[in-house]
Short mmCIF file of C-alpha atoms and ligand atoms in Angstrom, two decimals:
data_model
loop_
_atom_site.label_atom_id
_atom_site.label_comp_id
_atom_site.label_asym_id
_atom_site.label_seq_id
_atom_site.Cartn_x
_atom_site.Cartn_y
_atom_site.Cartn_z
CA MET A 16 4.68 -16.69 32.15
CA VAL A 17 4.70 -16.36 28.18
CA LYS A 18 8.05 -17.34 26.26
CA GLY A 19 9.33 -14.60 23.98
CA ALA A 20 12.61 -15.34 22.01
CA VAL A 21 14.90 -12.47 23.25
CA PHE A 22 17.99 -10.58 20.98
CA LEU A 23 20.90 -9.51 22.62
CA LYS A 24 23.77 -8.60 20.34
CA ALA A 25 24.82 -9.73 16.42
CA ASN A 26 26.01 -12.72 15.23
CA TYR A 27 24.68 -14.37 18.42
CA PRO A 28 22.65 -16.92 19.38
CA PHE A 29 18.65 -16.11 20.33
CA GLU A 30 17.48 -16.87 23.65
CA ILE A 31 14.45 -18.27 24.73
CA LYS A 32 12.86 -16.62 28.13
CA ASP A 33 9.95 -16.50 30.21
CA PHE A 34 8.09 -12.92 30.95
CA ASP A 35 5.68 -12.47 33.20
CA ILE A 36 1.98 -10.73 31.38
CA PRO A 37 2.00 -7.27 32.22
CA ALA A 38 -1.64 -5.36 34.23
CA ILE A 39 -3.77 -4.93 30.42
CA GLU A 40 -4.99 -1.12 31.16
CA ASN A 41 -6.31 1.65 29.64
CA ASN A 42 -6.60 1.42 26.03
CA SER A 43 -3.73 -1.32 25.81
CA LEU A 44 -4.63 -4.60 24.32
CA LEU A 45 -2.49 -8.19 24.27
CA VAL A 46 -2.46 -10.38 21.23
CA LYS A 47 -1.68 -14.37 21.44
CA VAL A 48 1.19 -13.72 18.48
CA SER A 49 -0.24 -17.10 15.89
CA MET A 50 2.06 -16.04 13.22
CA SER A 51 5.26 -13.59 13.22
CA ASN A 52 7.27 -13.21 10.11
CA ILE A 53 11.01 -12.62 9.53
CA CYS A 54 11.14 -8.85 8.03
CA GLY A 55 14.12 -7.86 5.82
CA SER A 56 14.60 -5.25 8.87
CA ASP A 57 14.71 -7.98 10.75
CA LEU A 58 17.71 -9.67 8.87
CA HIS A 59 19.61 -6.16 9.25
CA PHE A 60 19.45 -6.08 13.10
CA TRP A 61 20.35 -9.46 13.50
CA LYS A 62 23.57 -9.30 10.86
CA GLY A 63 24.15 -5.72 13.14
CA GLU A 64 24.02 -3.73 10.18
CA VAL A 65 21.45 -1.28 11.80
CA LYS A 66 22.37 -0.94 15.85
CA ILE A 67 19.01 -1.26 17.41
CA PRO A 68 18.98 -1.40 21.49
CA THR A 69 18.79 -4.80 23.32
CA PRO A 70 17.72 -7.05 25.06
CA ILE A 71 14.73 -7.09 22.85
CA ILE A 72 12.01 -9.05 21.58
CA LEU A 73 12.41 -8.46 18.14
CA GLY A 74 9.14 -9.03 15.57
CA HIS A 75 7.00 -6.74 14.46
CA GLU A 76 5.22 -7.93 10.70
CA ALA A 77 2.96 -10.17 12.92
CA VAL A 78 -1.13 -11.14 13.28
CA GLY A 79 -2.89 -12.63 16.67
CA ARG A 80 -6.04 -12.53 18.55
CA ILE A 81 -7.03 -10.78 20.94
CA GLU A 82 -6.70 -12.45 24.24
CA LYS A 83 -6.92 -9.26 26.71
CA LEU A 84 -9.22 -6.44 25.61
CA GLY A 85 -8.87 -2.95 27.35
CA LYS A 86 -11.41 0.10 27.34
CA ARG A 87 -11.05 0.09 23.60
CA ASN A 88 -13.95 -2.15 22.37
CA ARG A 89 -13.73 -1.63 18.31
CA ASP A 90 -10.81 -0.94 15.84
CA MET A 91 -9.56 1.94 14.24
CA MET A 92 -12.88 1.79 11.56
CA GLY A 93 -15.19 1.29 13.80
CA ASN A 94 -15.54 -2.25 13.86
CA LYS A 95 -16.54 -3.92 17.34
CA VAL A 96 -14.38 -6.54 18.61
CA LYS A 97 -14.00 -9.21 21.52
CA GLU A 98 -11.55 -11.00 22.40
CA GLY A 99 -10.60 -14.18 20.06
CA ASP A 100 -11.24 -11.72 17.10
CA LYS A 101 -8.17 -12.05 14.67
CA VAL A 102 -6.37 -8.35 14.28
CA ILE A 103 -3.28 -7.06 12.58
CA TYR A 104 -1.57 -3.64 14.39
CA LYS A 105 -0.22 -0.78 13.59
CA TYR A 106 3.37 -1.34 15.25
CA PHE A 107 4.94 2.34 15.60
CA TYR A 108 3.16 5.52 16.57
CA HIS A 109 4.29 8.67 16.86
CA CYS A 110 4.82 11.11 19.47
CA ASN A 111 2.71 13.95 18.80
CA HIS A 112 4.47 16.57 19.51
CA CYS A 113 7.75 17.07 18.35
CA TYR A 114 8.24 19.29 15.55
CA PRO A 115 7.96 16.78 12.41
CA CYS A 116 5.23 15.41 14.10
CA SER A 117 3.97 19.47 14.01
CA LEU A 118 3.52 19.27 10.23
CA GLY A 119 1.87 16.66 10.02
CA ASP A 120 4.89 14.17 8.77
CA TYR A 121 4.47 12.02 11.36
CA THR A 122 6.67 8.62 9.16
CA ALA A 123 9.67 11.33 10.32
CA CYS A 124 8.82 11.89 14.65
CA GLU A 125 11.25 11.83 16.55
CA ASN A 126 9.96 9.71 19.11
CA ARG A 127 8.65 7.13 17.38
CA VAL A 128 7.67 4.01 19.14
CA ALA A 129 8.28 0.76 17.65
CA LEU A 130 7.58 -2.43 19.41
CA GLY A 131 9.85 -5.48 18.19
CA VAL A 132 12.51 -2.40 16.52
CA ASN A 133 12.84 -0.40 19.63
CA GLN A 134 11.66 -1.44 22.64
CA ARG A 135 13.58 -3.11 24.54
CA CYS A 136 12.57 -6.66 26.89
CA ASP A 137 13.41 -5.15 30.12
CA ILE A 138 11.56 -2.69 29.92
CA TYR A 139 7.65 -2.01 31.02
CA PRO A 140 5.53 -3.93 29.17
CA TYR A 141 8.11 -6.25 27.99
CA LEU A 142 6.28 -8.14 25.80
CA ASN A 143 7.27 -5.25 23.09
CA GLY A 144 7.96 -7.97 20.50
CA ALA A 145 6.32 -10.41 18.21
CA MET A 146 8.93 -12.59 18.59
CA ALA A 147 7.14 -14.02 21.61
CA GLU A 148 3.54 -15.90 22.47
CA TYR A 149 2.23 -12.62 23.60
CA ILE A 150 2.58 -9.21 22.55
CA TYR A 151 1.27 -6.13 24.32
CA LEU A 152 -0.61 -3.23 22.52
CA ARG A 153 0.07 0.04 24.00
CA GLY A 154 -3.39 2.44 23.06
CA GLU A 155 -1.43 4.67 20.69
CA ASN A 156 -0.99 1.23 18.14
CA ILE A 157 -3.73 0.92 16.31
CA PHE A 158 -5.13 -1.88 15.05
CA LEU A 159 -7.56 -3.55 12.62
CA LYS A 160 -9.96 -6.28 12.78
CA VAL A 161 -9.39 -9.46 10.00
CA PRO A 162 -11.61 -11.48 8.90
CA GLU A 163 -11.95 -14.87 9.78
CA ASP A 164 -11.79 -16.45 5.88
CA ILE A 165 -8.48 -14.19 5.56
CA SER A 166 -5.71 -16.66 6.72
CA ASP A 167 -2.88 -15.71 9.11
CA GLU A 168 -0.35 -16.55 6.05
CA GLU A 169 -2.72 -13.75 3.58
CA VAL A 170 -2.38 -11.13 6.27
CA SER A 171 0.56 -11.98 8.02
CA SER A 172 2.70 -9.17 5.73
CA ALA A 173 0.28 -6.49 5.78
CA ASN A 174 1.18 -4.51 8.89
CA CYS A 175 4.59 -3.81 7.57
CA ALA A 176 5.84 -5.25 3.59
CA LEU A 177 2.43 -4.54 2.08
CA ALA A 178 1.31 -0.82 4.31
CA THR A 179 5.18 -0.06 3.66
CA ILE A 180 4.56 -0.79 -0.32
CA ILE A 181 1.41 1.03 -0.44
CA GLN A 182 2.64 4.42 1.29
CA ALA A 183 6.06 4.54 -0.87
CA LEU A 184 4.15 3.89 -4.53
CA TYR A 185 1.48 6.80 -2.80
CA ARG A 186 4.37 9.16 -2.07
CA GLY A 187 5.74 8.65 -5.78
CA ASN A 188 2.35 9.70 -7.34
CA LEU A 189 1.82 6.65 -8.85
CA SER A 190 -1.31 6.37 -11.55
CA PHE A 191 -2.67 4.65 -13.62
CA GLY A 192 -1.18 3.95 -17.24
CA ASP A 193 2.93 4.44 -15.58
CA ASN A 194 5.40 1.98 -16.43
CA VAL A 195 6.90 0.63 -13.27
CA ILE A 196 10.15 -0.77 -12.48
CA VAL A 197 10.44 -3.08 -9.22
CA MET A 198 13.91 -3.30 -8.21
CA GLY A 199 14.55 -6.26 -6.04
CA ALA A 200 11.78 -9.45 -5.57
CA GLY A 201 11.48 -9.89 -2.41
CA ALA A 202 8.27 -10.07 -0.47
CA LEU A 203 7.91 -5.84 -0.52
CA GLY A 204 9.20 -6.10 -4.45
CA LEU A 205 6.01 -9.04 -4.81
CA TYR A 206 3.78 -6.34 -3.41
CA ALA A 207 4.72 -3.30 -5.36
CA CYS A 208 4.56 -5.64 -8.21
CA SER A 209 1.01 -7.11 -7.64
CA PHE A 210 -0.71 -3.66 -5.89
CA SER A 211 1.00 -1.18 -9.07
CA LYS A 212 -0.38 -3.85 -11.42
CA ALA A 213 -3.79 -3.06 -9.60
CA LEU A 214 -3.39 0.33 -10.43
CA GLY A 215 -3.12 -0.18 -14.32
CA ALA A 216 0.81 -0.35 -14.27
CA LYS A 217 3.19 -1.84 -16.97
CA VAL A 218 5.32 -4.09 -14.38
CA LEU A 219 8.75 -4.94 -15.07
CA CYS A 220 10.56 -6.78 -12.16
CA LEU A 221 14.55 -7.19 -11.68
CA ASP A 222 16.69 -9.12 -9.35
CA LEU A 223 19.76 -11.70 -9.51
CA SER A 224 17.53 -14.80 -8.29
CA ASP A 225 15.46 -16.95 -10.73
CA TYR A 226 13.39 -18.07 -7.90
CA ARG A 227 12.71 -14.56 -6.48
CA LEU A 228 11.44 -13.53 -10.11
CA LYS A 229 9.72 -16.53 -10.83
CA SER A 230 7.39 -15.98 -7.90
CA ALA A 231 7.32 -12.48 -9.31
CA GLU A 232 5.95 -13.03 -12.51
CA ILE A 233 3.12 -15.21 -10.14
CA PHE A 234 2.35 -11.40 -8.26
CA GLY A 235 1.39 -9.46 -11.09
CA ALA A 236 4.98 -8.35 -12.98
CA ASP A 237 4.47 -8.64 -17.06
CA VAL A 238 7.86 -9.09 -17.25
CA THR A 239 11.33 -9.67 -15.29
CA ILE A 240 14.71 -10.06 -16.29
CA ASN A 241 17.38 -11.29 -14.28
CA SER A 242 20.14 -8.66 -14.32
CA SER A 243 23.08 -11.30 -13.34
CA SER A 244 23.08 -11.77 -16.87
CA TYR A 245 23.42 -8.65 -18.06
CA ASP A 246 26.73 -6.07 -18.83
CA GLN A 247 25.04 -2.79 -17.58
CA GLU A 248 24.86 -1.05 -20.69
CA ASP A 249 23.18 -3.93 -21.97
CA LEU A 250 20.71 -3.60 -18.91
CA ILE A 251 19.68 0.04 -19.21
CA ARG A 252 19.94 -0.37 -23.00
CA ASP A 253 17.15 -3.23 -22.98
CA VAL A 254 14.93 -2.30 -20.04
CA ARG A 255 14.38 1.30 -21.61
CA LYS A 256 12.98 -0.51 -25.06
CA ARG A 257 10.54 -2.13 -22.90
CA PHE A 258 9.10 1.15 -22.33
CA GLY A 259 9.13 2.71 -25.74
CA ASP A 260 12.85 3.88 -25.28
CA MET A 261 11.88 6.29 -22.71
CA GLY A 262 12.38 5.05 -19.53
CA ALA A 263 10.47 3.95 -17.13
CA ASP A 264 8.09 6.51 -14.90
CA VAL A 265 8.89 4.73 -11.67
CA VAL A 266 11.54 3.20 -10.39
CA ILE A 267 11.04 1.87 -7.08
CA GLY A 268 14.19 0.98 -5.50
CA LEU A 269 13.64 -2.35 -3.15
CA THR A 270 17.85 -4.56 -2.90
CA GLY A 271 18.58 -2.50 -0.25
CA SER A 272 21.68 -1.45 -2.09
CA PRO A 273 22.57 2.34 -2.84
CA LYS A 274 24.74 1.54 -5.17
CA LEU A 275 22.08 0.68 -7.20
CA VAL A 276 20.02 4.44 -7.03
CA ASP A 277 22.38 5.84 -10.29
CA LEU A 278 21.53 2.29 -12.25
CA GLY A 279 17.83 2.54 -11.55
CA LEU A 280 17.51 6.84 -12.62
CA ARG A 281 19.60 5.68 -15.85
CA MET A 282 16.57 3.29 -16.31
CA LEU A 283 13.51 6.19 -15.52
CA ARG A 284 12.25 8.51 -18.03
CA LYS A 285 12.72 12.66 -18.16
CA GLY A 286 10.94 13.50 -15.46
CA GLY A 287 9.89 10.42 -13.93
CA ARG A 288 9.99 9.29 -9.78
CA PHE A 289 12.76 7.52 -8.00
CA ILE A 290 11.62 5.56 -4.71
CA GLU A 291 13.70 4.48 -2.29
CA VAL A 292 12.65 2.39 0.51
CA GLY A 293 15.48 -0.70 0.79
CA THR A 294 18.13 1.00 2.34
CA ILE A 295 18.08 1.05 5.56
CA SER A 296 21.44 0.00 7.39
CA ASP A 297 23.66 2.71 8.49
CA ASN A 298 26.79 4.06 6.52
CA SER A 299 25.04 3.42 3.23
CA TYR A 300 26.48 5.77 0.61
CA GLY A 301 26.49 5.80 -3.38
CA SER A 302 27.55 7.45 -5.96
CA LEU A 303 24.97 9.28 -8.87
CA ASP A 304 25.41 11.60 -11.81
CA PHE A 305 22.91 14.50 -10.49
CA GLY A 306 23.86 16.64 -12.97
CA ARG A 307 22.11 14.32 -15.54
CA MET A 308 19.57 13.74 -12.59
CA VAL A 309 18.59 17.56 -12.56
CA TYR A 310 19.20 18.08 -15.94
CA SER A 311 16.67 15.51 -16.95
CA SER A 312 14.51 17.07 -13.74
CA GLN A 313 13.94 13.39 -12.50
CA LYS A 314 12.73 12.72 -8.81
CA ILE A 315 13.70 11.37 -5.54
CA ILE A 316 11.82 10.06 -2.95
CA THR A 317 12.20 8.38 0.35
CA SER A 318 9.33 6.39 2.48
CA LEU A 319 9.61 5.12 5.98
CA ASN A 320 7.90 2.84 6.95
CA TYR A 321 3.71 3.95 6.62
CA GLU A 322 0.52 6.04 8.02
CA SER A 323 -2.79 4.27 9.47
CA TRP A 324 -4.20 4.28 6.50
CA CYS A 325 -1.64 2.26 4.60
CA LEU A 326 -2.60 -0.57 7.04
CA VAL A 327 -6.60 -0.26 5.75
CA LYS A 328 -5.33 -0.28 2.28
CA ALA A 329 -3.08 -3.06 2.84
CA LEU A 330 -5.96 -5.74 4.26
CA ARG A 331 -8.52 -3.79 1.52
CA PHE A 332 -6.07 -5.05 -0.57
CA ILE A 333 -5.75 -8.57 0.35
CA GLU A 334 -9.26 -9.16 0.66
CA ARG A 335 -9.86 -7.17 -3.21
CA TYR A 336 -7.29 -9.25 -4.63
CA ARG A 337 -6.86 -12.72 -2.69
CA ASP A 338 -8.39 -14.66 -5.45
CA ARG A 339 -5.99 -12.95 -8.67
CA TYR A 340 -2.76 -13.25 -6.17
CA PRO A 341 -1.77 -15.99 -4.32
CA PHE A 342 -1.00 -14.21 -0.72
CA LYS A 343 -1.28 -17.14 1.00
CA ASP A 344 1.93 -18.20 -0.75
CA MET A 345 4.17 -14.61 0.23
CA VAL A 346 4.59 -17.65 3.61
CA SER A 347 6.95 -20.14 2.46
CA HIS A 348 8.91 -21.38 5.69
CA LYS A 349 7.66 -21.90 8.78
CA PHE A 350 9.66 -22.33 12.35
CA GLU A 351 8.50 -22.83 15.80
CA LEU A 352 9.65 -20.05 18.57
CA SER A 353 12.60 -22.51 19.66
CA LYS A 354 14.22 -22.47 15.89
CA ILE A 355 14.19 -18.99 16.11
CA ASP A 356 18.08 -19.43 15.32
CA GLU A 357 16.95 -21.14 11.58
CA ALA A 358 14.76 -19.54 10.90
CA PHE A 359 16.67 -16.36 10.53
CA LYS A 360 18.94 -18.31 8.40
CA VAL A 361 16.97 -19.56 5.96
CA ALA A 362 15.19 -15.73 5.50
CA ASP A 363 19.49 -14.82 4.76
CA SER A 364 19.50 -17.55 2.11
CA ARG A 365 17.36 -15.32 -0.50
CA LYS A 366 15.49 -18.89 -1.08
CA ALA A 367 12.72 -17.46 0.99
CA ARG A 368 10.34 -15.28 0.46
CA ARG A 369 8.89 -14.50 4.39
CA VAL A 370 10.04 -16.89 6.51
CA ALA A 371 7.33 -17.21 9.40
CA ILE A 372 7.84 -17.89 13.53
CA ILE A 373 4.65 -19.90 15.03
CA PRO A 374 5.58 -18.96 18.76
ZN1 ZN B 7 9.16 -4.78 8.72
ZN1 ZN B 8 6.77 12.89 17.21
#
């Protein structure tokens, strides 16, 4: 028997329950979770802002070690793997037979299976989320071996926050020399700063919290602005001035607030791209001046999850830039599985980067 934290409904304590370990068949594998982070999506589920099937073991942003291997003895890059190896995994997979999948638009799959998000824990193989001692990965879940010298703290956000940012910036056609505004300095915002910077951008980061903006400076932002001390018109004027009055080439929205999309568009240059990632709650309405947007020939691009290649780029980014950015500090708090309720409260406080559960 192994322990998992079960989420029953919003605003209700988790229940720590015992689960049987299912048989490892075919290409599946059992991973002993060593670190499972609380992602912004988990907070939305926890607060009831996004409805998910229950009972469920939450947890999708995670790292662990192979406990039991089925028939697959290589990871997605062809590296040989054995029991005991450290791995990260793509926590969701697509069906390959719906219309969006047939068009190659995998993140729009009609039948997406996402561990820790839409797979109940009372349905086989039960260990369907990472806020548990073990997680069961199916043959469809691709995974990557992690070099031993990379710590859990450095790599635990790769399979959600970082890979998501990489896909979003690629969808927004970020290219060398672009001026980028990152709206929101949570974990995704910090990765957006460092990854944009690595691609040769000048980066300006906005947030309401000095604690978070200090992190943004460490993670590559050239300029940080606490927008709480600004009147909106002054903010737009000041931000535009820093990019030679024209406005930014790219704005990436990571605040989860649709009301801020219009503000982002006003800081964008004509023909610029606004990439929205953070907003996933039900009934997220906001208003914007479509006339100005069309007349300025601006684009809004949305990005959800990521395609498999982003997981590879995420691991390579950590490997190649870990000397420049302190990825290990991305995890600011750690809790045992039994303290999961407290962990969620801290994660919701805006005074944490990533809060990790150590099952
Ligand atoms: Zn996530
Ligand atoms: Zn599909």
